[in-house]
Short mmCIF file of C-alpha atoms in Angstrom, two decimals:
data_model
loop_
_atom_site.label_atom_id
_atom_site.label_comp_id
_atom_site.label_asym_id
_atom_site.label_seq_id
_atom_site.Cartn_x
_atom_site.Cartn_y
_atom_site.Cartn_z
CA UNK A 1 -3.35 -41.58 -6.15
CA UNK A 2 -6.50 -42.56 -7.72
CA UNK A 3 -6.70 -46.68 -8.72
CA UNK A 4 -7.30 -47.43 -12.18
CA UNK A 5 -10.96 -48.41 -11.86
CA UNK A 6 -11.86 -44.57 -10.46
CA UNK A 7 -9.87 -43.05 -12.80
CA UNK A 8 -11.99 -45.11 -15.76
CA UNK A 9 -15.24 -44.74 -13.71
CA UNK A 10 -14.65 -40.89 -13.66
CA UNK A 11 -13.86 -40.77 -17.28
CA UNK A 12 -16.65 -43.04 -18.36
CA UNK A 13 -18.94 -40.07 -16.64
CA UNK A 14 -18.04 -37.15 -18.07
CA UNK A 15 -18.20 -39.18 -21.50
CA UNK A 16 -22.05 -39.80 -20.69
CA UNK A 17 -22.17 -35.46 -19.98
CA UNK A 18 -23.27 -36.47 -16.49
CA UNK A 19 -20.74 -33.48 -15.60
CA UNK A 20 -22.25 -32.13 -12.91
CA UNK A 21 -22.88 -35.67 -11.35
CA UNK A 22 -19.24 -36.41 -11.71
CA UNK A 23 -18.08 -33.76 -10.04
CA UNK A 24 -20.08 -34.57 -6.99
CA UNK A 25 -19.33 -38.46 -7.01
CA UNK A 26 -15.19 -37.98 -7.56
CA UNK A 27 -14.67 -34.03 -6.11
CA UNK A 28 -13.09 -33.70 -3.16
CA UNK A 29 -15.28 -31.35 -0.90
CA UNK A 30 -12.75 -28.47 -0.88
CA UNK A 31 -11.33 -28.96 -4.53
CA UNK A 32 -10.58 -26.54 -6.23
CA UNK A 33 -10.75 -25.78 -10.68
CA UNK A 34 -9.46 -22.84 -12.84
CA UNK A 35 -9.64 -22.79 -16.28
CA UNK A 36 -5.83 -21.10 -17.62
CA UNK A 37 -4.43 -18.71 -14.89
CA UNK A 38 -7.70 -17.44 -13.60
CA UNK A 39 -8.73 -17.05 -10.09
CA UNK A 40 -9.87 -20.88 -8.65
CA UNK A 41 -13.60 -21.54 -7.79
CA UNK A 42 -13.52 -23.21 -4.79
CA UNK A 43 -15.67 -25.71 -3.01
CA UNK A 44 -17.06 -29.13 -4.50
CA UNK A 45 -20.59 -27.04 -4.24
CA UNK A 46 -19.69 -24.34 -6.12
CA UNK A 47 -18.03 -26.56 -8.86
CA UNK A 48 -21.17 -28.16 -9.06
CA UNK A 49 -23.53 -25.28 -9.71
CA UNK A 50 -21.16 -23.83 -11.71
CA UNK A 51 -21.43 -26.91 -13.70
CA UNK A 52 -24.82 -27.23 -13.91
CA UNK A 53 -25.40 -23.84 -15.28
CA UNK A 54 -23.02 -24.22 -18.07
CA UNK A 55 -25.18 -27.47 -18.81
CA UNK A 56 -28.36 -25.45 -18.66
CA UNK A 57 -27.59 -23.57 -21.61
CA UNK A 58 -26.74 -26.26 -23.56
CA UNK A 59 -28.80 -27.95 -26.04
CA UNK A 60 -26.57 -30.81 -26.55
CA UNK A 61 -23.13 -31.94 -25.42
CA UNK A 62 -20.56 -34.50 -26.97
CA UNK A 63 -17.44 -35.14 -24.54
CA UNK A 64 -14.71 -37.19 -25.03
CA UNK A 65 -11.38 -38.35 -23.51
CA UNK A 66 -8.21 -38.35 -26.20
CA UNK A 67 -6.43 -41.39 -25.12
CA UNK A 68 -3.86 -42.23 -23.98
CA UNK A 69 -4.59 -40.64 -19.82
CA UNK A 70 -1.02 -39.72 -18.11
CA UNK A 71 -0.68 -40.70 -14.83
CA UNK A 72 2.02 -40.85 -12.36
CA UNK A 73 1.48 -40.61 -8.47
CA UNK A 74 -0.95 -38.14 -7.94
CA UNK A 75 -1.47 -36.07 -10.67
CA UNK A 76 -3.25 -37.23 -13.76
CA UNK A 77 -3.30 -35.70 -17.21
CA UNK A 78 -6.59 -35.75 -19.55
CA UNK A 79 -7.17 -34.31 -22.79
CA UNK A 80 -10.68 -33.52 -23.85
CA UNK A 81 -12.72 -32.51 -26.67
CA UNK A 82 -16.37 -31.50 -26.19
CA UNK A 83 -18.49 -30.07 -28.79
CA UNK A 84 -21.51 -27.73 -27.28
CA UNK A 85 -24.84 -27.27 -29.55
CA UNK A 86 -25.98 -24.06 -27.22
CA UNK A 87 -29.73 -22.87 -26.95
CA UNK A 88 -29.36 -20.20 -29.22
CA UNK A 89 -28.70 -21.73 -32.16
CA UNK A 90 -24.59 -21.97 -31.80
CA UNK A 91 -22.01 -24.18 -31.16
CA UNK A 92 -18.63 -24.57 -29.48
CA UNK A 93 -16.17 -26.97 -30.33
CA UNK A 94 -13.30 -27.33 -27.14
CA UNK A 95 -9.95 -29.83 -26.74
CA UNK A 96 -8.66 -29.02 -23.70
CA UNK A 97 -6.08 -30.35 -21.44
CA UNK A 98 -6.81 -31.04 -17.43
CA UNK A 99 -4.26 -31.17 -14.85
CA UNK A 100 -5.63 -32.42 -11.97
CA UNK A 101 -4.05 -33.27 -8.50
CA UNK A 102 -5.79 -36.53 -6.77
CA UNK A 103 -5.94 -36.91 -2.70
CA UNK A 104 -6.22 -40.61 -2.73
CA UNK A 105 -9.39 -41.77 -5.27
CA UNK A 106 -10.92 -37.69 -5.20
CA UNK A 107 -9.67 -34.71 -6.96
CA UNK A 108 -8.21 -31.87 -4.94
CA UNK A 109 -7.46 -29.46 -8.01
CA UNK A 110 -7.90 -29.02 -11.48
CA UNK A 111 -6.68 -26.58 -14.29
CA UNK A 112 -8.17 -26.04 -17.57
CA UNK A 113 -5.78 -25.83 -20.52
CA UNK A 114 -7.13 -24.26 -23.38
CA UNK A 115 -7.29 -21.33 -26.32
CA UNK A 116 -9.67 -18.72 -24.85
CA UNK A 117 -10.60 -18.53 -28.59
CA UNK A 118 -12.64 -21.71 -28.83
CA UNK A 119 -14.99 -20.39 -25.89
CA UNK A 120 -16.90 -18.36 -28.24
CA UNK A 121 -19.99 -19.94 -29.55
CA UNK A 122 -20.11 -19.99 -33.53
CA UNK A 123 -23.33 -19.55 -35.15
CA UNK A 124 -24.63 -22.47 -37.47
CA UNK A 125 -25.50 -21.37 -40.97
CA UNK A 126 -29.24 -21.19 -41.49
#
């Protein structure tokens, strides 16, 4: 069960879009994240890279936790919205739900809650 202080830390982190540096400071090394029912990536290395090549494309990234955080033992609840200014010239604008399971203060698993629909970019108006 993560304390509170991690589970702030952790938050505070992915609200500076330091996502890929999050990962690797509160990941556990095997965890495990899925967005919806897809196959899990696996591996706190391959969450990582995955990470940082959504980040590459991006231009710009706003991220922020919808309070209030559900916790209870070890599974912790987070809704998110992130808006995405992409490379090309588009944008993506995301609230998801997490569901993660903790292993003491790392995360073990996570699944991505969202609308498939809001993963494609929209093009800004010229």
């Amino acid at each position: 069960m993560p304390s509170t202080e991690t589970l702030e830390r952790f938050i505070a982190r992915v609200e500076d879009n330091a996502h890929p540096e999050a990962i690797e400071e509160f990941y556990a090394p095997h965890a495990t994240m899925r967005e919806n029912q897809s196959a899990p990536r696996v591996g706190r290395g391959t969450l990582v890279s995955n990470e940082r090549g959504v980040m590459a494309r991006a231009q710009s990234v706003r991220s922020q936790c919808v309070r209030p955080v559900l916790a209870s033992g070890e599974h912790v609840a987070i809704r998110w919205i992130f808006d995405f200014h992409w490379r090309d010239g588009s944008h993506s604008h995301i609230e998801e739900v997490t569901w993660q399971r903790w292993e003491g203060e790392q995360i073990a698993e996570e699944t991505f809650f969202y609308d498939p629909a809001q993963m494609r970019p929209v093009k800004r108006p010229a």
